[in-house]
CSV table of C-alpha atoms and ligand atoms in Angstrom, one decimal:
chain,number,residue,atom,x,y,z
S,16,UNK,CA,104.9,79.6,100.3
S,17,UNK,CA,104.9,83.3,100.3
S,18,UNK,CA,105.9,85.6,97.8
S,19,UNK,CA,107.7,88.9,98.9
S,20,UNK,CA,108.5,91.3,96.4
S,21,UNK,CA,110.7,93.5,97.6
S,22,UNK,CA,111.9,91.8,99.9
S,23,UNK,CA,115.7,92.6,99.8
S,24,UNK,CA,114.2,96.3,100.6
S,25,UNK,CA,113.7,98.3,103.7
S,26,UNK,CA,110.0,96.9,105.0
S,27,UNK,CA,109.8,93.7,102.7
S,28,UNK,CA,113.6,92.7,104.6
S,29,UNK,CA,111.7,93.3,107.5
S,30,UNK,CA,108.9,91.1,107.4
S,31,UNK,CA,110.6,88.1,105.9
S,32,UNK,CA,112.4,87.8,108.8
S,33,UNK,CA,108.7,88.4,111.3
S,34,UNK,CA,107.4,86.0,108.2
S,35,UNK,CA,110.1,83.1,109.1
S,36,UNK,CA,109.4,83.6,113.1
S,37,UNK,CA,106.1,83.3,112.7
S,38,UNK,CA,106.1,79.3,110.9
S,39,UNK,CA,105.8,81.0,107.1
S,40,UNK,CA,108.1,80.3,104.4
S,41,UNK,CA,108.8,83.2,102.2
S,42,UNK,CA,110.5,83.7,98.8
S,43,UNK,CA,112.0,87.1,97.7
S,44,UNK,CA,112.0,88.8,94.4
S,45,UNK,CA,114.4,91.5,94.0
S,46,UNK,CA,115.9,93.5,91.1
S,47,UNK,CA,118.3,94.5,93.5
S,48,UNK,CA,117.7,98.1,91.9
S,49,UNK,CA,117.2,99.6,95.6
S,50,UNK,CA,117.3,96.4,97.7
S,51,UNK,CA,120.2,94.7,99.5
S,52,UNK,CA,121.9,91.2,98.7
S,53,UNK,CA,123.1,90.8,102.6
S,54,UNK,CA,119.8,91.6,102.9
S,55,UNK,CA,118.6,88.3,101.9
S,56,UNK,CA,119.8,85.5,104.4
S,57,UNK,CA,119.1,82.4,103.8
S,58,UNK,CA,115.9,82.9,102.1
S,59,UNK,CA,115.3,81.3,98.8
S,60,UNK,CA,115.5,84.2,96.1
S,61,UNK,CA,114.4,84.7,92.7
S,62,UNK,CA,116.5,87.2,91.5
S,63,UNK,CA,113.5,89.0,88.6
S,64,UNK,CA,111.7,92.3,87.8
S,65,UNK,CA,108.0,93.4,88.7
S,66,UNK,CA,108.6,94.9,85.1
S,67,UNK,CA,109.2,91.5,83.1
S,68,UNK,CA,106.0,89.9,82.8
S,69,UNK,CA,107.4,86.9,81.9
S,70,UNK,CA,110.0,86.9,85.8
S,71,UNK,CA,106.9,87.5,87.1
S,72,UNK,CA,105.3,84.0,85.6
S,73,UNK,CA,108.2,82.3,85.9
S,74,UNK,CA,108.4,82.6,90.3
S,75,UNK,CA,105.0,81.4,89.9
S,76,UNK,CA,105.5,78.3,88.4
S,77,UNK,CA,108.8,77.2,89.8
S,78,UNK,CA,107.3,78.1,93.5
S,79,UNK,CA,103.9,76.5,95.1
S,80,UNK,CA,102.7,80.1,95.9
S,81,UNK,CA,99.4,80.7,98.6
S,82,UNK,CA,100.0,84.5,99.4
S,83,UNK,CA,102.1,87.8,97.9
S,84,UNK,CA,103.4,90.6,99.6
S,85,UNK,CA,103.9,93.4,97.4
S,86,UNK,CA,106.3,95.5,98.9
S,87,UNK,CA,108.4,95.9,95.3
S,88,UNK,CA,108.3,99.9,94.1
S,89,UNK,CA,109.8,103.3,93.6
S,90,UNK,CA,108.9,105.2,96.9
S,91,UNK,CA,110.6,108.2,96.6
S,92,UNK,CA,108.7,111.9,96.4
S,93,UNK,CA,111.3,114.1,94.5
S,94,UNK,CA,112.4,111.0,92.4
S,95,UNK,CA,109.0,111.1,91.1
S,96,UNK,CA,108.8,113.8,89.9
S,97,UNK,CA,112.3,113.8,88.2
S,98,UNK,CA,110.9,110.4,86.5
S,99,UNK,CA,107.4,110.3,86.5
S,100,UNK,CA,107.4,107.5,83.9
S,101,UNK,CA,109.8,105.2,86.0
S,102,UNK,CA,106.8,105.7,88.8
S,103,UNK,CA,104.1,104.8,86.8
S,104,UNK,CA,105.9,101.7,85.0
S,105,UNK,CA,106.9,100.5,88.5
S,106,UNK,CA,104.6,100.7,91.0
S,107,UNK,CA,101.6,100.5,88.2
S,108,UNK,CA,102.2,98.4,85.3
S,109,UNK,CA,104.7,96.2,87.1
S,110,UNK,CA,102.5,95.8,89.4
S,111,UNK,CA,99.4,94.8,86.9
S,112,UNK,CA,102.5,92.5,85.7
S,113,UNK,CA,102.2,91.0,89.4
S,114,UNK,CA,98.2,90.4,89.1
S,115,UNK,CA,97.7,89.2,85.4
S,116,UNK,CA,100.1,86.2,87.0
S,117,UNK,CA,98.8,86.1,90.1
S,118,UNK,CA,95.6,85.4,88.2
S,119,UNK,CA,96.8,82.8,85.6
S,120,UNK,CA,98.3,80.6,88.5
S,121,UNK,CA,95.1,80.9,90.7
S,122,UNK,CA,97.1,83.2,94.0
S,123,UNK,CA,94.1,85.5,95.1
S,124,UNK,CA,95.7,86.5,98.3
S,125,UNK,CA,97.9,90.1,98.6
S,126,UNK,CA,99.0,92.5,100.7
S,127,UNK,CA,100.0,95.9,99.1
S,128,UNK,CA,102.3,98.3,100.4
S,129,UNK,CA,100.8,101.7,99.9
S,130,UNK,CA,100.9,105.0,101.8
S,131,UNK,CA,99.8,108.0,103.5
S,132,UNK,CA,100.8,109.7,99.6
S,133,UNK,CA,97.6,108.8,98.2
S,134,UNK,CA,95.9,111.0,100.9
S,135,UNK,CA,97.2,114.2,99.4
S,136,UNK,CA,96.6,117.2,101.8
S,137,UNK,CA,94.0,116.3,104.7
S,138,UNK,CA,91.1,117.7,105.1
S,139,UNK,CA,90.8,116.2,108.4
S,140,UNK,CA,93.5,115.0,111.0
S,141,UNK,CA,93.7,112.0,112.3
S,142,UNK,CA,93.0,110.5,108.4
S,143,UNK,CA,91.0,107.8,108.5
S,144,UNK,CA,90.5,105.4,105.5
S,145,UNK,CA,87.5,107.0,104.6
S,146,UNK,CA,89.4,110.2,104.1
S,147,UNK,CA,89.5,111.4,100.1
S,148,UNK,CA,92.3,110.4,98.2
S,149,UNK,CA,94.2,113.2,95.9
S,150,UNK,CA,97.7,112.9,95.6
S,151,UNK,CA,99.7,115.2,95.3
S,152,UNK,CA,102.9,113.9,93.7
S,153,UNK,CA,103.4,111.2,91.4
S,154,UNK,CA,105.1,108.6,93.6
S,155,UNK,CA,101.1,108.8,95.4
S,156,UNK,CA,99.5,108.8,92.3
S,157,UNK,CA,100.7,105.6,90.9
S,158,UNK,CA,100.3,104.3,94.7
S,159,UNK,CA,96.9,105.1,94.5
S,160,UNK,CA,96.0,104.0,90.9
S,161,UNK,CA,97.3,100.6,92.4
S,162,UNK,CA,95.1,100.7,95.2
S,163,UNK,CA,92.2,101.2,92.4
S,164,UNK,CA,93.4,98.2,90.2
S,165,UNK,CA,93.3,96.1,93.4
S,166,UNK,CA,89.6,97.2,94.2
S,167,UNK,CA,88.8,96.5,90.5
S,168,UNK,CA,90.7,92.5,91.0
S,169,UNK,CA,88.5,91.9,93.9
S,170,UNK,CA,85.3,92.6,92.1
S,171,UNK,CA,85.8,91.3,88.7
S,172,UNK,CA,88.0,88.0,90.0
S,173,UNK,CA,87.7,87.9,93.8
S,174,UNK,CA,91.4,89.0,94.5
S,175,UNK,CA,91.4,89.1,98.2
S,176,UNK,CA,93.8,92.3,99.5
S,177,UNK,CA,94.8,94.3,101.8
S,178,UNK,CA,96.4,97.9,101.2
S,179,UNK,CA,98.2,98.9,104.1
S,180,UNK,CA,98.5,102.6,104.1
S,181,UNK,CA,101.8,103.2,105.8
S,182,UNK,CA,102.7,106.6,107.2
S,183,UNK,CA,106.4,107.2,108.2
S,184,UNK,CA,108.5,104.1,108.3
S,185,UNK,CA,111.3,104.3,110.2
S,186,UNK,CA,113.8,102.4,112.9
S,187,UNK,CA,115.6,99.2,112.2
S,188,UNK,CA,115.7,95.3,113.6
S,189,UNK,CA,117.3,94.9,116.9
S,190,UNK,CA,119.3,92.3,115.4
S,191,UNK,CA,121.6,95.2,114.0
S,192,UNK,CA,122.0,93.1,110.4
S,193,UNK,CA,119.0,95.0,108.5
S,194,UNK,CA,118.0,98.6,108.6
S,195,UNK,CA,117.2,101.8,106.2
S,196,UNK,CA,119.7,102.2,103.5
S,197,UNK,CA,118.6,104.1,100.7
S,198,UNK,CA,120.9,105.6,97.9
S,199,UNK,CA,121.1,108.3,97.5
S,200,UNK,CA,118.8,108.9,101.5
S,201,UNK,CA,116.2,111.6,101.7
S,202,UNK,CA,114.2,110.2,105.1
S,203,UNK,CA,114.6,112.8,107.7
S,204,UNK,CA,115.5,110.2,110.4
S,205,UNK,CA,118.3,108.6,108.8
S,206,UNK,CA,119.5,112.1,107.2
S,207,UNK,CA,119.6,113.7,110.7
S,208,UNK,CA,121.6,110.8,111.7
S,209,UNK,CA,124.2,111.1,109.7
S,210,UNK,CA,124.5,114.7,110.5
S,211,UNK,CA,124.9,113.8,114.3
S,212,UNK,CA,127.7,111.0,113.2
S,213,UNK,CA,129.4,113.6,111.1
S,214,UNK,CA,128.8,112.5,108.1
S,215,UNK,CA,126.5,115.2,106.3
S,216,UNK,CA,127.4,118.9,107.2
S,217,UNK,CA,123.9,119.4,108.6
S,218,UNK,CA,120.8,118.4,108.3
S,219,UNK,CA,117.9,120.5,106.6
S,220,UNK,CA,114.4,121.5,107.8
S,221,UNK,CA,112.3,121.8,104.6
S,222,UNK,CA,109.8,124.4,105.0
S,223,UNK,CA,109.6,126.6,108.9
S,224,UNK,CA,106.3,128.2,107.7
S,225,UNK,CA,103.7,125.4,107.5
S,226,UNK,CA,100.7,126.3,109.3
S,227,UNK,CA,101.8,123.8,112.7
S,228,UNK,CA,102.6,124.7,116.3
S,229,UNK,CA,106.5,125.2,115.4
S,230,UNK,CA,105.9,125.8,111.6
S,231,UNK,CA,107.9,122.5,110.5
S,232,UNK,CA,105.2,119.2,109.1
S,233,UNK,CA,104.1,116.9,111.6
S,234,UNK,CA,104.7,112.9,110.7
S,235,UNK,CA,103.1,109.7,112.6
S,236,UNK,CA,106.5,108.2,112.3
S,237,UNK,CA,106.3,104.2,112.8
S,238,UNK,CA,108.9,101.7,113.2
S,239,UNK,CA,109.7,99.3,110.8
S,240,UNK,CA,109.6,96.2,113.3
S,241,UNK,CA,105.7,97.5,113.9
S,242,UNK,CA,104.9,97.4,110.6
S,243,UNK,CA,106.3,93.9,109.6
S,244,UNK,CA,104.6,92.7,112.2
S,245,UNK,CA,101.2,93.9,110.6
S,246,UNK,CA,102.0,92.1,107.9
S,247,UNK,CA,102.1,88.9,109.3
S,248,UNK,CA,98.9,89.8,111.3
S,249,UNK,CA,97.3,91.0,108.1
S,250,UNK,CA,98.1,88.2,106.5
S,251,UNK,CA,97.1,85.5,108.7
S,252,UNK,CA,93.7,86.8,109.0
S,253,UNK,CA,93.7,87.6,104.9
S,254,UNK,CA,93.9,83.7,104.3
S,255,UNK,CA,91.9,82.9,106.6
S,256,UNK,CA,88.9,85.0,105.2
S,257,UNK,CA,88.9,87.0,108.5
S,258,UNK,CA,89.0,90.5,107.0
S,259,UNK,CA,87.5,92.1,103.7
S,260,UNK,CA,89.6,93.2,101.2
S,261,UNK,CA,90.1,96.9,102.2
S,262,UNK,CA,92.6,99.6,102.9
S,263,UNK,CA,94.2,100.0,106.3
S,264,UNK,CA,96.3,102.7,107.9
S,265,UNK,CA,99.3,102.0,109.9
S,266,UNK,CA,100.7,104.5,112.1
S,267,UNK,CA,101.0,105.8,115.9
S,268,UNK,CA,97.9,107.8,115.8
S,269,UNK,CA,100.7,110.7,116.7
S,270,UNK,CA,102.4,113.4,115.2
S,271,UNK,CA,105.9,114.7,115.4
S,272,UNK,CA,107.6,117.9,114.1
S,273,UNK,CA,110.6,118.0,112.0
S,274,UNK,CA,111.9,119.9,114.7
S,275,UNK,CA,110.7,117.1,117.2
S,276,UNK,CA,112.9,114.6,115.2
S,277,UNK,CA,115.8,116.6,115.1
S,278,UNK,CA,115.7,117.0,118.9
S,279,UNK,CA,115.7,112.9,119.4
S,280,UNK,CA,118.4,113.0,118.3
S,281,UNK,CA,120.6,115.3,119.5
S,282,UNK,CA,118.9,113.6,123.0
S,283,UNK,CA,119.2,110.0,121.8
S,284,UNK,CA,123.0,110.3,120.4
S,285,UNK,CA,124.3,113.2,122.5
S,286,UNK,CA,126.0,114.7,119.3
S,287,UNK,CA,125.8,118.6,118.3
S,288,UNK,CA,124.9,118.8,114.4
S,289,UNK,CA,124.1,122.3,112.7
S,290,UNK,CA,120.9,122.3,111.6
S,291,UNK,CA,120.2,124.4,108.5
S,292,UNK,CA,116.4,125.8,107.7
S,293,UNK,CA,115.6,126.2,103.7
S,294,UNK,CA,112.7,126.3,102.1
S,295,UNK,CA,109.1,123.7,102.0
S,296,UNK,CA,110.0,121.2,99.6
S,297,UNK,CA,107.8,120.1,96.4
S,298,UNK,CA,105.0,117.6,97.8
S,299,UNK,CA,105.0,117.6,101.3
S,300,UNK,CA,101.6,118.2,103.1
S,301,UNK,CA,102.0,120.2,106.5
S,302,UNK,CA,100.6,117.2,108.5
S,303,UNK,CA,99.8,113.7,108.1
S,304,UNK,CA,98.4,111.6,111.0
S,305,UNK,CA,97.0,108.2,111.3
S,306,UNK,CA,93.3,107.3,112.5
S,307,UNK,CA,94.3,103.6,113.8
S,308,UNK,CA,91.3,102.0,115.0
S,309,UNK,CA,90.5,100.0,112.0
S,310,UNK,CA,93.7,98.4,111.7
S,311,UNK,CA,92.7,98.3,116.1
S,312,UNK,CA,89.9,96.5,115.4
S,313,UNK,CA,90.0,93.9,112.4
S,314,UNK,CA,93.5,92.8,113.2
S,315,UNK,CA,94.2,93.9,116.5
S,316,UNK,CA,97.3,95.4,116.0
S,317,UNK,CA,98.4,98.5,117.7
S,318,UNK,CA,102.6,99.9,117.4
S,319,UNK,CA,104.3,99.2,120.4
S,320,UNK,CA,108.0,99.9,119.4
S,321,UNK,CA,107.3,103.3,118.1
S,322,UNK,CA,108.2,105.5,120.5
S,323,UNK,CA,110.1,108.6,118.7
S,324,UNK,CA,113.3,107.9,120.6
S,325,UNK,CA,113.1,104.3,120.9
S,326,UNK,CA,113.2,104.2,116.6
S,327,UNK,CA,116.0,106.9,116.0
S,328,UNK,CA,118.2,105.1,118.9
S,329,UNK,CA,117.3,101.4,116.6
S,330,UNK,CA,118.3,103.7,113.3
S,331,UNK,CA,121.2,104.9,115.1
S,332,UNK,CA,122.4,101.5,116.3
S,333,UNK,CA,122.0,100.9,112.7
S,334,UNK,CA,123.8,103.5,111.5
S,335,UNK,CA,126.7,102.2,113.6
S,336,UNK,CA,127.0,98.8,112.5
S,337,UNK,CA,125.7,99.0,109.0
S,338,UNK,CA,128.8,98.7,105.8
S,339,UNK,CA,129.2,102.4,105.0
S,340,UNK,CA,127.6,102.8,101.6
S,341,UNK,CA,128.4,106.6,100.9
H,688,LIG,N1,112.2,116.5,106.1
H,688,LIG,C1,113.6,117.8,106.7
H,688,LIG,N2,114.6,117.5,105.7
H,688,LIG,C2,115.3,116.5,105.1
H,688,LIG,C3,114.3,115.3,104.5
H,688,LIG,C4,113.1,115.4,105.5
H,688,LIG,O1,112.9,118.5,106.8
H,688,LIG,O2,116.6,116.4,104.6
H,688,LIG,C5,111.2,116.7,106.2
H,688,LIG,C6,110.2,116.7,105.0
H,688,LIG,O3,109.6,118.0,104.5
H,688,LIG,C7,108.7,116.0,105.7
H,688,LIG,C8,109.4,115.2,107.0
H,688,LIG,O4,110.2,115.7,106.9
H,688,LIG,O5,108.3,117.2,106.2
H,688,LIG,C9,109.4,113.9,106.6
H,688,LIG,O6,110.4,113.7,105.5
H,688,LIG,P1,110.8,112.4,104.7
H,688,LIG,O7,111.8,112.3,103.4
H,688,LIG,O8,111.8,111.6,105.7
H,688,LIG,O9,109.6,111.1,104.5
H,688,LIG,P2,108.2,111.4,103.9
H,688,LIG,O10,107.2,112.5,104.8
H,688,LIG,O11,108.6,112.1,102.7
H,688,LIG,O12,107.5,109.9,103.8
């Protein structure tokens, strides 16, 4: 079985479905702090907290786990400034609890949800995996700290891992059963879609004075279904010993500005809504765009569902059907 920590969350739930479709048997571990019970479906569930060392030992004692996909964690930049302890405790200490339990139970394969936020402000774009990591917010710092732990567990006890550094995950599964649903929502695409749906007064553009073509930040938006598929491909390669332990970027290699995203939301939804230009948000680098050669060469993976309008259309479809949480 494959343990999926955070399997009731946004990217985790999409990956659980992709694992099942590929013939793996996942077991979800989630504490539902941000995950959704309705995302679990018929998959085995172990309700537990990665911050509890005994919970982590119990899940390995209960199930015959051969590999782990580790999504559980805190992932909001603004929240990481308000509560850095929570980020260190969950993303670093919680992760170490997992590694201790894996070591004790002889489980040696792990895929970690890492992030382009570990790079900080890039010196050059597109960003390769060899680019220096100098995170500029607590969230990125904690993700980088756990990446370093993986490196040393690999050196010292043979842990085999991939740190998948996601760029901007967005969109929703074609089934309409799962999608992005954060509370509070802080991400651009769902917020702009909320404005288009009349569920918010407006969408704000955080900063129009960045050194970019239209003054707003550029991001590399990647469809969550593309991310899910990359995890399955990465897991297979890791279990078969076809790939060495290392970080791999997951993105499209193309950046879109905040204004371009807002335009895409207008185009796809056909709705008008208010856009307010405000000051910069703390911790946002101007440009984050992935170099994607390593994923292509080692995993034979490229994004195929990540056309911006297609991402936005899938998120719009999900917004129309999802249970209302606000
Ligand atoms: N952004 C924005 N308005 C919002 C939310 C986000 O202008 O209401 C910008 C944000 O500054 C960043 C980009 O949109 O440049 C993507 O932000 P998001 O929070 O979606 O993802 P992140 O890049 O933080 O992972």
